[in-house]
Amino acid sequence: MTEIFYGGDYNPEQWPETVWHEDVKLMQEAGVNLVSVAIFAWSKLEPEEGRYDFGWLDRLLDLLHRHGVGVCLATATAAPPPWLARTYPQSLPVTAQGVRLGVGSRQQYSPSSPDYKRLAAKLVREIATRYKDHPALKLWHVNNEYGCHVSESFDDNSAQAFRVWLRERYGTVEALNEAWGTSFWSQAYGAWDEVTPPAAAPTFLNPTQQLDWRRFCSDALLSLYRMEREILRNITPGIPATTNFIGVHKPLDEWRWAQELDVVSNDAYPDPGAYDAGIYAAFQSDMMRSLKAGAPWILMEQAPNQVQWRARNSLKPPGVMRLWSLQAVARGARGVMFFQWRQSKAGAEKFHSAMVPHAGAEGRTWREVRDLGQELRQLGEVLKSRVQAEAAIVFDWETWWALELDARPSADVRYLEQVYSYYAALWHRNVTVDFVKPDADLSPYKLVLVPNLYLVKDEAAANLERYTEAGGTLALSFFSGIVDENDQVRLGGYPAPFRKLLGLSVEEFDALPVGVTHTVRGEQEFSADLWADVIALEGAEPLATFTEGFYARRPAVTQHSFGKGKSFYLGTRLDGAGMAWLLEKACQTAGVDTTTNLPEGVEAVRRVSDGAGYLTLLNHTDKSVQVELSEAATDLAQGETQVGELTLPPYGVTFLRLQQPAAGTAPTPVKGAKLD
Ligand code: GAL
């Protein structure tokens, strides 16, 4: 495995065949070796029910193969053709308000529609049987971005499937009543057919019903994936299958999903107009790598330049597309792909950039695309190494869902924002992290961060306690350990399962109004907002205290020795400087290496293999910077040895092979740096 996949979504059905011949020549010029084909081609492949037209796809696959381009062949089930809705109107999805969605865009199917499932399965079988021996076929692209537009449907079939799902989970209506706490507000169910999805209702719906609905919706989509994958596995056991995630996406429990994928793939569209887009891109990449315990993943889609779907669509300045592409490789990707190959002439995506713009093979976007394809050919050896992380962040979809239900102390506590605030603080210290499930084996990590683990299962709570007791360093933040998997409060004082581990209890929690900040004082003063825990110490020592209100002088941040380990607790939301202070402290306690002597905005990612160490340096600023290397290193793209001071141009990236690899340890090859 030393070839990095390079290419993108290819929608030749939008073009006359004469254009295809130009396409393959340009693909060769750009070093394209993989294209995703037929993602939205159902209506072209099956223009009416049961009548298939594969002639064009036969010719296309042959043409691609003759030009050395592999195919990630889609199952074409993401956009059902209009005839399907006309013949089977019940297959269309229904919103919580009871509106049935129609044709004219895409993804208009209810995940629980038997008609959709039957027709999709039939199409997949036809495609797989036809192309099973085609030499261009490298990978299956199942559906597309499950849950992108329609992640839930309130149609009758979904209601029925929800009840089946609940029956499997609970066995009896009594058990469901118990789990959902239906003694409240006269909600007790007497029979399964009384139970409904949480559609529009007079006021707050039962939280456990909502939580189970989220679980069900993720599973309903997953069962569609499984259905297609089983067909593909039977017909082409040797061809791996994937489906593209939309980054860290709320509707899909990606931990569960990743178990079913042969390879994880992701679509990443950081907003070039956002100041921290590069950090958010790194966050997504680290999640993709973590979903399958470090296995290489594919960046399946990104924009070569601007998108068309934001209200204001910023360009990627020169170099940024390369920067974010190589960042993905540094963080574990084995493929760099785009949406899409040739910019559409018609349709809703005609102002979305593409590898070949409207002008054809000219201009900056094309040149950057072509040059990157050539460069990636020099970087293949990186694939033999693995990203190394000493720290982990616990991430959990069920907590995400439960934490953001209605009727909580504060509607402003957003899970992703909280997790990201930890991630960004570590990114600035060049600490690479893995993401882990709450019940994962944490022993490989020196430091484990647990933002807002509101919902926690018994095994997970015990896992975190064991990890710390055995000598780990753990940092946990407010509103954690509050409920069990049924969203029922864990009694005995908050945060009941973590009181021993943290050496404290939380007597009350205050939700701060928008715009209100508190000053928190410790070694330094920081500003805090959003939330304030009223903490009673039970062995922990305060690191910082609130200075205002009736809980002035009470702890806001604490630390505690537990067994052989140490725990930190954060009872509020700290500003950036406060997070930097806390995480530096946690890293020092844990012995996690931080690299803070790089210029601001320069990212360092380390990788190791048996025989070598690698360092990628990425300059996210629009200024040229100097970095001084403490040891000689080889620039992989240029093949040149670098010693001493190295210049990174604006948005520049360099992949370095270190001369003295220290196998199994994270090298610290950066001595110092200055901005020019
Ligand atoms: C993705 C989708 C692609 C294309 C792209 C545009 O969400 O999978 O088909 O629509 O967005 O950015």
XYZ file of C-alpha atoms and ligand atoms in Angstrom:
688
model
C 0.000 0.000 0.000
C 2.165 2.881 -1.192
C -0.141 4.571 -3.650
C -2.268 7.430 -2.420
C -5.680 7.461 -4.125
C -6.257 10.650 -6.039
C -9.369 11.658 -7.924
C -12.966 12.556 -7.247
C -16.643 12.116 -7.985
C -17.030 11.700 -11.712
C -20.488 12.327 -13.176
C -20.036 11.649 -16.900
C -23.790 11.183 -17.325
C -23.926 14.987 -17.359
C -21.739 15.127 -20.487
C -21.656 13.826 -24.062
C -19.310 10.905 -24.562
C -16.875 13.020 -26.594
C -16.066 14.877 -23.388
C -15.199 11.596 -21.643
C -12.213 11.189 -23.947
C -10.873 14.563 -22.932
C -11.604 13.681 -19.298
C -9.428 10.585 -19.234
C -6.510 12.417 -20.827
C -6.751 15.163 -18.238
C -7.056 12.586 -15.480
C -3.756 11.135 -16.586
C -2.202 14.601 -16.612
C -3.382 15.182 -13.062
C -2.242 11.797 -11.763
C -5.818 10.677 -11.082
C -5.951 6.988 -10.198
C -9.469 6.610 -8.738
C -12.862 8.117 -9.541
C -16.245 7.604 -7.893
C -18.735 6.816 -10.607
C -22.535 6.579 -10.874
C -23.377 8.049 -7.457
C -26.436 9.850 -8.824
C -27.076 7.726 -11.899
C -30.091 5.641 -10.863
C -32.451 7.301 -13.345
C -29.899 6.764 -16.115
C -29.211 3.145 -15.146
C -32.877 2.207 -14.663
C -34.946 4.714 -16.660
C -38.133 2.821 -15.834
C -38.796 0.118 -13.299
C -37.024 -3.086 -14.275
C -35.487 -1.712 -17.519
C -31.750 -1.292 -17.102
C -29.329 0.557 -19.349
C -25.743 -0.311 -18.603
C -24.289 0.320 -22.067
C -22.912 3.749 -21.197
C -21.408 2.547 -17.932
C -19.765 -0.413 -19.690
C -18.111 1.971 -22.139
C -17.088 4.345 -19.385
C -15.484 1.717 -17.156
C -13.585 0.282 -20.113
C -12.363 3.737 -21.072
C -11.235 4.538 -17.543
C -9.480 1.212 -17.265
C -7.638 1.698 -20.547
C -6.300 4.950 -19.136
C -5.187 3.475 -15.845
C -7.947 5.019 -13.735
C -9.520 2.781 -11.084
C -13.184 2.965 -10.190
C -14.891 3.430 -6.849
C -18.226 2.244 -8.166
C -21.338 3.634 -6.560
C -24.447 1.601 -5.936
C -26.472 4.588 -7.217
C -29.098 4.351 -4.505
C -28.757 7.872 -3.052
C -31.157 9.593 -5.434
C -34.171 7.515 -6.486
C -35.597 8.402 -9.894
C -38.937 10.246 -10.167
C -40.769 7.115 -11.409
C -40.158 5.492 -8.053
C -42.021 8.261 -6.224
C -44.873 8.220 -8.749
C -45.347 4.466 -8.503
C -44.629 4.197 -4.768
C -45.568 7.541 -3.155
C -45.382 5.910 0.264
C -41.612 5.638 -0.225
C -41.244 9.407 0.195
C -40.074 10.707 3.574
C -42.326 12.646 5.939
C -41.213 15.439 8.288
C -42.106 15.665 11.992
C -44.839 18.130 11.009
C -46.346 15.585 8.621
C -45.155 17.097 5.343
C -44.349 14.514 2.683
C -41.193 15.545 0.791
C -41.242 15.349 -2.990
C -38.998 14.795 -5.978
C -36.773 17.308 -7.762
C -33.715 17.255 -5.517
C -32.226 14.062 -4.042
C -32.339 11.570 -1.128
C -36.170 11.528 -1.186
C -36.720 8.146 0.404
C -37.877 6.985 3.794
C -35.131 4.781 5.298
C -37.843 2.304 6.305
C -39.696 2.122 3.007
C -40.014 -1.524 1.867
C -40.422 -0.336 -1.748
C -37.257 1.723 -1.676
C -35.375 -1.150 -0.048
C -36.604 -3.728 -2.548
C -35.801 -1.582 -5.575
C -32.447 -0.426 -4.199
C -31.434 -4.017 -3.441
C -32.402 -5.073 -6.945
C -30.348 -2.283 -8.502
C -27.308 -3.090 -6.360
C -27.563 -6.745 -7.368
C -27.715 -5.803 -11.047
C -24.719 -3.469 -10.800
C -22.604 -5.872 -8.764
C -23.361 -8.820 -11.044
C -22.547 -6.825 -14.141
C -19.239 -5.357 -12.948
C -17.998 -7.996 -10.524
C -15.114 -8.981 -12.784
C -14.366 -5.588 -14.241
C -10.660 -4.863 -13.790
C -11.294 -1.168 -13.054
C -13.402 -1.962 -9.992
C -11.402 -1.167 -6.825
C -13.927 -0.128 -4.210
C -17.688 -0.004 -3.642
C -19.202 3.371 -2.849
C -22.434 2.468 -1.086
C -25.201 5.087 -1.453
C -23.901 8.569 -0.581
C -23.755 10.551 2.654
C -26.457 8.669 4.542
C -28.590 11.056 6.533
C -27.277 14.155 4.783
C -30.669 15.648 3.959
C -33.078 13.077 5.367
C -31.912 11.442 8.561
C -35.392 10.707 9.902
C -38.824 10.139 8.495
C -42.166 10.073 10.310
C -44.068 8.012 7.739
C -46.091 4.950 8.715
C -43.392 2.506 7.683
C -40.921 4.261 9.948
C -43.382 4.195 12.841
C -43.822 0.475 12.334
C -40.064 -0.117 12.103
C -39.533 1.980 15.246
C -41.908 -0.279 17.161
C -40.073 -3.380 15.936
C -36.779 -1.817 16.999
C -38.184 -0.965 20.444
C -39.533 -4.462 20.870
C -36.097 -5.860 20.210
C -34.560 -3.470 22.714
C -37.089 -3.846 25.514
C -38.944 -7.105 24.974
C -42.092 -5.933 26.768
C -44.155 -2.769 26.911
C -43.634 -2.761 30.677
C -39.876 -2.599 30.209
C -40.316 0.258 27.759
C -42.520 2.108 30.231
C -39.880 1.662 32.896
C -37.026 2.867 30.676
C -38.990 5.831 29.360
C -40.287 6.802 32.798
C -43.849 6.975 31.486
C -45.465 7.401 34.901
C -44.661 11.037 34.224
C -47.496 13.038 32.548
C -49.720 9.993 32.085
C -47.617 8.591 29.280
C -47.825 4.865 30.155
C -48.382 2.627 27.130
C -50.674 -0.374 27.258
C -49.732 -1.961 23.911
C -47.008 -1.643 21.257
C -49.304 -0.069 18.682
C -49.831 2.927 20.973
C -46.140 3.822 20.714
C -45.253 6.393 18.053
C -42.203 8.274 16.809
C -41.648 11.640 18.499
C -43.428 13.686 15.828
C -45.010 17.095 16.433
C -46.575 17.274 19.934
C -48.029 19.977 22.222
C -44.862 20.403 24.305
C -41.728 18.564 25.419
C -41.764 14.998 24.240
C -40.565 12.205 26.455
C -36.749 12.522 26.412
C -36.084 8.774 26.347
C -38.514 8.383 23.469
C -36.525 11.060 21.630
C -33.229 9.418 22.509
C -34.410 6.009 21.344
C -35.689 7.617 18.161
C -32.204 8.951 17.453
C -30.751 5.501 18.083
C -33.373 3.960 15.851
C -32.817 6.483 13.030
C -29.072 5.829 13.003
C -29.759 2.081 12.993
C -32.430 2.347 10.275
C -29.917 3.989 7.938
C -27.264 1.513 8.997
C -29.556 -1.361 8.088
C -29.788 0.117 4.580
C -26.013 0.157 4.370
C -25.836 -3.417 5.651
C -28.433 -4.562 3.146
C -26.359 -3.256 0.237
C -23.076 -4.423 1.701
C -24.366 -7.983 2.115
C -25.332 -8.107 -1.546
C -21.923 -6.760 -2.558
C -20.071 -9.129 -0.250
C -21.844 -12.125 -1.710
C -21.130 -11.144 -5.294
C -17.686 -9.526 -4.886
C -16.162 -10.832 -1.652
C -12.762 -9.390 -2.547
C -13.831 -5.786 -3.152
C -13.972 -3.525 -0.074
C -16.977 -1.315 0.577
C -17.330 2.116 2.069
C -19.815 4.912 2.417
C -18.840 8.530 2.878
C -19.410 10.187 6.256
C -20.131 13.894 6.503
C -17.433 14.542 9.047
C -18.479 14.203 12.665
C -22.152 14.001 11.863
C -24.797 13.963 14.569
C -27.432 11.636 13.053
C -25.112 8.622 12.606
C -23.456 6.866 15.518
C -20.217 6.596 13.615
C -18.662 4.189 16.147
C -21.369 1.660 15.297
C -21.200 2.423 11.601
C -17.436 2.167 11.323
C -17.552 -1.466 12.458
C -19.514 -2.248 9.310
C -17.268 -0.392 6.845
C -14.245 -2.002 5.243
C -12.654 1.418 5.032
C -13.805 4.708 6.541
C -14.254 7.603 4.155
C -15.149 11.201 4.769
C -16.387 14.336 3.038
C -14.752 17.452 4.465
C -15.837 20.956 3.611
C -14.194 23.322 6.087
C -15.252 26.906 5.435
C -12.287 28.799 3.978
C -13.879 31.928 5.409
C -13.621 30.617 9.008
C -10.458 31.541 10.920
C -10.091 28.062 12.382
C -11.050 26.005 9.324
C -7.714 24.182 9.315
C -8.162 23.151 12.947
C -11.670 21.897 12.320
C -10.392 19.916 9.344
C -7.762 18.309 11.593
C -10.475 17.478 14.134
C -12.499 15.626 11.511
C -9.449 13.800 10.184
C -8.483 12.593 13.646
C -11.991 11.287 14.169
C -11.913 9.412 10.852
C -8.619 7.793 11.777
C -9.917 6.896 15.230
C -13.154 5.300 14.025
C -11.259 2.221 12.929
C -8.489 2.336 15.513
C -5.889 4.077 13.357
C -6.623 2.336 10.061
C -6.015 4.464 6.944
C -9.134 6.264 5.702
C -10.076 8.080 2.522
C -10.840 11.754 2.110
C -13.622 10.960 -0.356
C -14.811 14.500 -1.027
C -13.540 18.015 -0.556
C -13.915 21.097 -2.718
C -11.062 21.958 -5.062
C -11.916 25.577 -4.382
C -15.233 27.161 -3.283
C -18.575 25.460 -2.629
C -21.974 26.830 -3.622
C -24.116 25.833 -0.664
C -23.152 28.367 1.961
C -24.764 31.798 1.970
C -21.316 33.251 1.145
C -18.826 30.943 -0.512
C -15.220 31.976 0.064
C -12.464 30.926 -2.292
C -9.632 28.778 -1.035
C -6.595 31.061 -1.407
C -3.693 29.631 -3.443
C -2.098 26.766 -1.531
C -4.981 26.097 0.852
C -6.425 23.182 -1.105
C -2.972 21.543 -1.055
C -2.522 22.379 2.624
C -5.776 20.739 3.713
C -5.245 17.775 1.405
C -1.798 17.068 2.798
C -3.070 17.625 6.317
C -5.510 14.766 5.752
C -2.649 12.555 4.556
C -0.547 13.529 7.572
C -3.466 12.595 9.814
C -4.042 9.193 8.307
C -5.773 9.495 4.925
C -4.738 7.161 2.148
C -6.763 8.948 -0.484
C -7.373 12.563 -1.473
C -10.507 12.962 -3.552
C -12.780 15.786 -4.560
C -16.308 16.663 -5.360
C -16.172 16.711 -8.352
C -14.103 16.026 -11.450
C -15.750 18.320 -14.018
C -17.771 21.372 -12.977
C -21.448 20.941 -13.867
C -23.042 23.054 -16.547
C -26.559 22.629 -15.174
C -28.187 21.883 -11.862
C -27.850 23.137 -8.295
C -24.108 22.535 -8.154
C -22.952 24.472 -11.191
C -21.277 27.099 -9.002
C -19.477 24.468 -6.924
C -15.813 24.281 -7.894
C -14.460 21.180 -9.598
C -11.081 19.766 -10.570
C -11.781 20.808 -14.171
C -13.498 24.209 -14.013
C -15.967 25.652 -16.518
C -13.041 27.193 -18.412
C -11.512 23.730 -18.927
C -7.962 22.697 -18.096
C -6.651 26.138 -17.298
C -6.533 28.537 -14.390
C -5.378 28.273 -10.806
C -7.750 25.561 -9.598
C -6.748 23.186 -12.377
C -3.041 23.905 -11.914
C -3.247 23.267 -8.178
C -5.176 20.047 -8.787
C -2.679 18.826 -11.377
C 0.361 19.691 -9.248
C -1.058 18.019 -6.161
C -1.670 14.813 -8.105
C 1.972 14.764 -9.146
C 3.196 15.545 -5.654
C 1.165 12.803 -3.991
C 3.071 10.260 -6.044
C 6.185 11.172 -4.056
C 4.528 10.751 -0.682
C 3.365 7.147 -0.814
C 5.933 5.894 1.678
C 4.135 7.836 4.410
C 1.363 5.257 4.193
C 3.646 2.692 5.794
C 3.698 4.694 9.010
C 1.039 5.405 11.627
C -0.002 8.556 13.425
C 1.018 8.496 17.052
C -1.145 9.970 19.790
C -0.403 10.121 23.507
C -3.718 11.735 24.393
C -7.311 10.761 23.710
C -10.634 12.570 23.796
C -13.709 10.554 24.740
C -16.482 11.030 22.203
C -19.937 9.524 22.343
C -22.899 9.948 20.005
C -25.454 8.920 22.624
C -24.213 11.642 24.946
C -24.368 14.104 22.053
C -27.987 13.202 21.357
C -29.069 13.241 25.004
C -27.169 16.374 25.975
C -28.859 18.381 23.251
C -32.427 17.302 23.877
C -34.839 19.978 25.065
C -35.606 20.795 28.724
C -31.992 20.760 29.980
C -30.464 23.381 32.323
C -29.009 25.279 29.334
C -29.848 25.046 25.656
C -26.483 26.654 24.917
C -24.379 23.649 25.889
C -23.482 22.166 22.527
C -21.525 18.934 22.606
C -19.428 19.437 19.496
C -18.432 22.936 20.584
C -17.311 21.615 23.935
C -15.307 18.748 22.496
C -13.812 21.042 19.901
C -12.664 23.527 22.553
C -10.495 20.778 24.048
C -9.326 19.682 20.645
C -8.362 23.198 19.531
C -6.410 23.879 22.730
C -4.401 20.718 22.120
C -3.964 21.488 18.422
C -2.278 24.759 19.374
C 0.176 22.774 21.500
C 0.718 20.274 18.665
C -0.626 17.427 20.723
C -2.145 14.852 18.379
C -5.153 13.081 19.808
C -7.158 9.995 19.060
C -10.863 9.911 19.760
C -12.134 6.979 21.795
C -15.413 5.488 22.936
C -16.153 5.853 26.654
C -15.684 2.118 27.162
C -12.529 1.809 25.025
C -9.232 0.452 26.267
C -7.595 3.644 27.515
C -4.304 2.098 28.599
C -2.368 3.294 25.503
C -2.931 6.925 26.510
C -1.145 9.092 29.040
C -3.972 11.607 29.081
C -7.716 11.168 28.565
C -10.047 14.138 28.181
C -13.738 13.730 28.825
C -15.793 16.747 27.782
C -19.415 16.820 28.997
C -20.075 13.107 29.221
C -23.669 13.767 30.277
C -24.937 10.254 29.566
C -22.746 7.467 30.843
C -23.309 3.742 31.050
C -22.121 1.754 34.058
C -19.297 0.011 32.175
C -18.028 3.290 30.776
C -18.047 5.019 34.162
C -16.145 2.065 35.650
C -13.715 2.172 32.718
C -12.822 5.811 33.319
C -12.398 5.166 37.021
C -10.151 2.139 36.431
C -8.014 4.064 33.977
C -7.341 6.845 36.488
C -6.857 4.514 39.405
C -4.219 2.625 37.445
C -2.174 5.787 36.934
C -3.822 7.650 34.065
C -4.504 11.365 33.971
C -8.089 12.287 33.238
C -9.813 15.644 32.793
C -13.584 15.814 32.879
C -15.909 18.747 32.457
C -19.242 19.923 33.828
C -22.592 18.160 33.366
C -20.954 14.757 33.100
C -22.172 11.486 34.587
C -25.654 12.930 35.070
C -27.852 10.253 33.476
C -27.805 6.579 32.531
C -28.494 5.208 29.045
C -32.229 5.852 29.518
C -31.644 9.532 30.274
C -32.676 8.844 33.866
C -30.795 10.755 36.510
C -28.091 8.919 38.427
C -29.109 9.636 41.996
C -26.808 10.173 44.928
C -25.387 13.626 44.195
C -23.945 14.825 40.904
C -21.904 13.504 39.229
C -22.758 10.267 40.998
C -20.490 7.845 39.120
C -17.521 10.233 39.216
C -17.651 11.672 42.746
C -14.925 9.360 44.062
C -12.768 9.767 41.028
C -12.978 13.567 41.188
C -13.111 14.013 44.968
C -16.075 16.371 44.823
C -19.789 16.734 44.378
C -21.781 19.274 42.434
C -24.581 20.701 44.545
C -26.184 22.893 41.894
C -25.489 24.084 38.382
C -26.087 27.615 37.194
C -26.817 28.299 33.516
C -25.395 31.716 32.680
C -27.374 34.041 30.404
C -25.890 34.780 26.997
C -23.215 37.466 27.256
C -22.664 37.037 31.023
C -19.111 36.156 32.005
C -17.556 35.297 35.350
C -13.972 35.824 36.364
C -12.239 32.688 37.520
C -9.059 33.119 39.564
C -6.230 30.650 40.003
C -2.579 31.067 39.116
C -3.980 33.561 36.615
C -7.386 35.089 35.934
C -9.588 33.776 33.191
C -12.989 34.560 31.908
C -15.712 31.906 32.044
C -19.252 31.735 30.708
C -22.143 29.408 29.879
C -22.196 27.343 33.045
C -21.138 27.381 36.685
C -21.105 24.361 38.955
C -21.550 24.926 42.665
C -18.939 22.471 43.878
C -18.404 20.899 47.305
C -14.913 19.483 47.745
C -14.610 15.906 48.991
C -10.849 15.556 48.821
C -10.032 17.449 45.628
C -8.048 20.680 45.749
C -9.175 23.825 43.976
C -7.019 25.118 41.128
C -9.216 28.121 40.385
C -12.278 29.660 42.027
C -15.221 31.792 40.980
C -15.016 35.415 42.073
C -18.605 36.580 41.645
C -22.086 35.822 42.889
C -23.137 33.646 45.813
C -20.676 30.950 44.805
C -17.682 33.333 44.837
C -14.601 31.626 46.325
C -16.007 28.222 45.545
C -14.023 26.037 43.150
C -14.387 26.283 39.381
C -11.479 24.007 38.492
C -10.112 21.222 40.680
C -7.542 18.453 40.756
C -7.501 15.240 42.717
C -5.245 12.254 43.244
C -7.070 9.019 42.742
C -5.299 5.668 43.076
C -2.075 6.046 41.119
C -3.583 8.669 38.824
C -4.789 12.245 38.770
C -8.099 13.779 37.797
C -8.978 17.328 36.812
C -12.489 18.760 36.833
C -13.702 21.809 34.973
C -16.955 23.191 36.375
C -17.467 25.958 33.842
C -16.530 26.977 30.306
C -13.156 28.732 30.271
C -11.981 31.139 27.583
C -9.189 30.143 25.187
C -6.415 31.214 27.544
C -8.027 29.261 30.365
C -8.298 26.097 28.273
C -4.664 26.503 27.233
C -3.642 26.811 30.902
C -5.686 23.811 32.013
C -4.594 21.550 29.193
C -0.939 22.516 29.569
C -1.247 21.519 33.218
C -2.960 18.244 32.334
C -0.317 17.470 29.692
C 2.498 18.203 32.136
C 0.940 16.003 34.792
C 0.488 13.203 32.292
C 3.932 13.611 30.718
C 2.446 14.382 27.304
C 4.882 16.137 25.015
C 3.675 19.595 23.920
C 5.396 21.582 21.191
C 4.698 25.238 21.723
C 7.817 26.680 20.143
C 6.491 26.665 16.593
C 5.162 29.889 15.100
C 1.455 30.445 15.713
C -0.545 28.619 13.057
C 2.084 26.006 12.258
C 0.924 22.466 12.798
C 3.229 19.496 13.381
C 2.051 15.904 12.964
C 4.265 12.979 13.843
C 4.083 9.474 12.481
C 6.143 6.389 13.147
C 6.775 3.113 11.408
C 9.091 0.271 12.330
C 11.997 1.796 10.518
C 11.368 5.512 10.370
C 9.858 8.588 11.918
C 8.033 11.248 9.947
C 7.178 14.830 10.688
C 4.743 16.915 8.673
C 4.906 20.669 9.138
C 1.927 22.663 7.902
C 1.815 26.444 7.801
C -1.794 27.590 8.138
C -0.893 31.267 7.865
C -0.556 33.511 4.840
C 2.977 34.464 5.906
C 6.215 32.695 5.309
C 7.709 31.199 8.502
C 10.985 29.656 9.578
C 11.258 26.508 11.624
C 14.554 25.263 12.960
C 15.034 21.541 12.860
C 17.022 19.926 15.609
C 18.093 17.068 13.396
C 18.649 16.398 9.716
C 15.553 15.282 7.798
C 14.685 14.397 4.209
C 11.980 16.296 2.385
C 9.956 13.522 0.734
C 8.598 15.551 -2.175
C 11.965 17.076 -3.133
C 14.138 14.180 -1.996
C 16.486 16.740 -0.397
C 18.090 16.687 3.011
C 17.085 19.557 5.256
C 19.202 20.745 8.134
C 18.863 23.742 10.406
C 16.444 26.414 9.364
C 13.581 25.492 7.086
C 11.308 28.002 5.395
C 7.640 27.240 4.982
C 5.996 29.575 2.463
C 2.427 30.849 3.070
C 0.176 27.777 3.448
C 3.289 25.657 2.821
C 3.624 22.007 3.829
C 6.602 19.729 4.083
C 6.721 15.998 4.732
C 9.992 15.061 6.406
C 11.570 11.659 6.983
C 13.665 11.909 10.098
C 17.223 10.719 9.987
C 17.290 9.166 13.423
C 13.985 7.446 13.885
C 13.141 6.546 17.415
C 10.756 3.685 16.796
C 7.863 3.605 19.189
C 8.512 7.036 20.626
C 7.285 10.401 19.502
C 10.271 12.328 18.187
C 10.605 16.005 19.095
C 12.598 17.266 16.163
C 11.575 20.910 16.271
C 14.029 23.074 18.151
C 12.647 26.511 17.714
C 11.075 28.766 15.191
C 10.491 32.333 14.275
C 8.176 34.293 12.045
C 9.776 36.282 9.240
C -21.677 16.453 -0.634
C -22.316 15.450 -1.574
C -21.905 15.686 -3.011
C -21.993 17.135 -3.357
C -21.140 17.923 -2.381
C -21.094 19.402 -2.661
O -22.425 16.586 0.526
O -21.971 14.147 -1.208
O -22.729 14.925 -3.852
O -23.315 17.545 -3.296
O -21.648 17.754 -1.096
O -20.300 20.065 -1.699
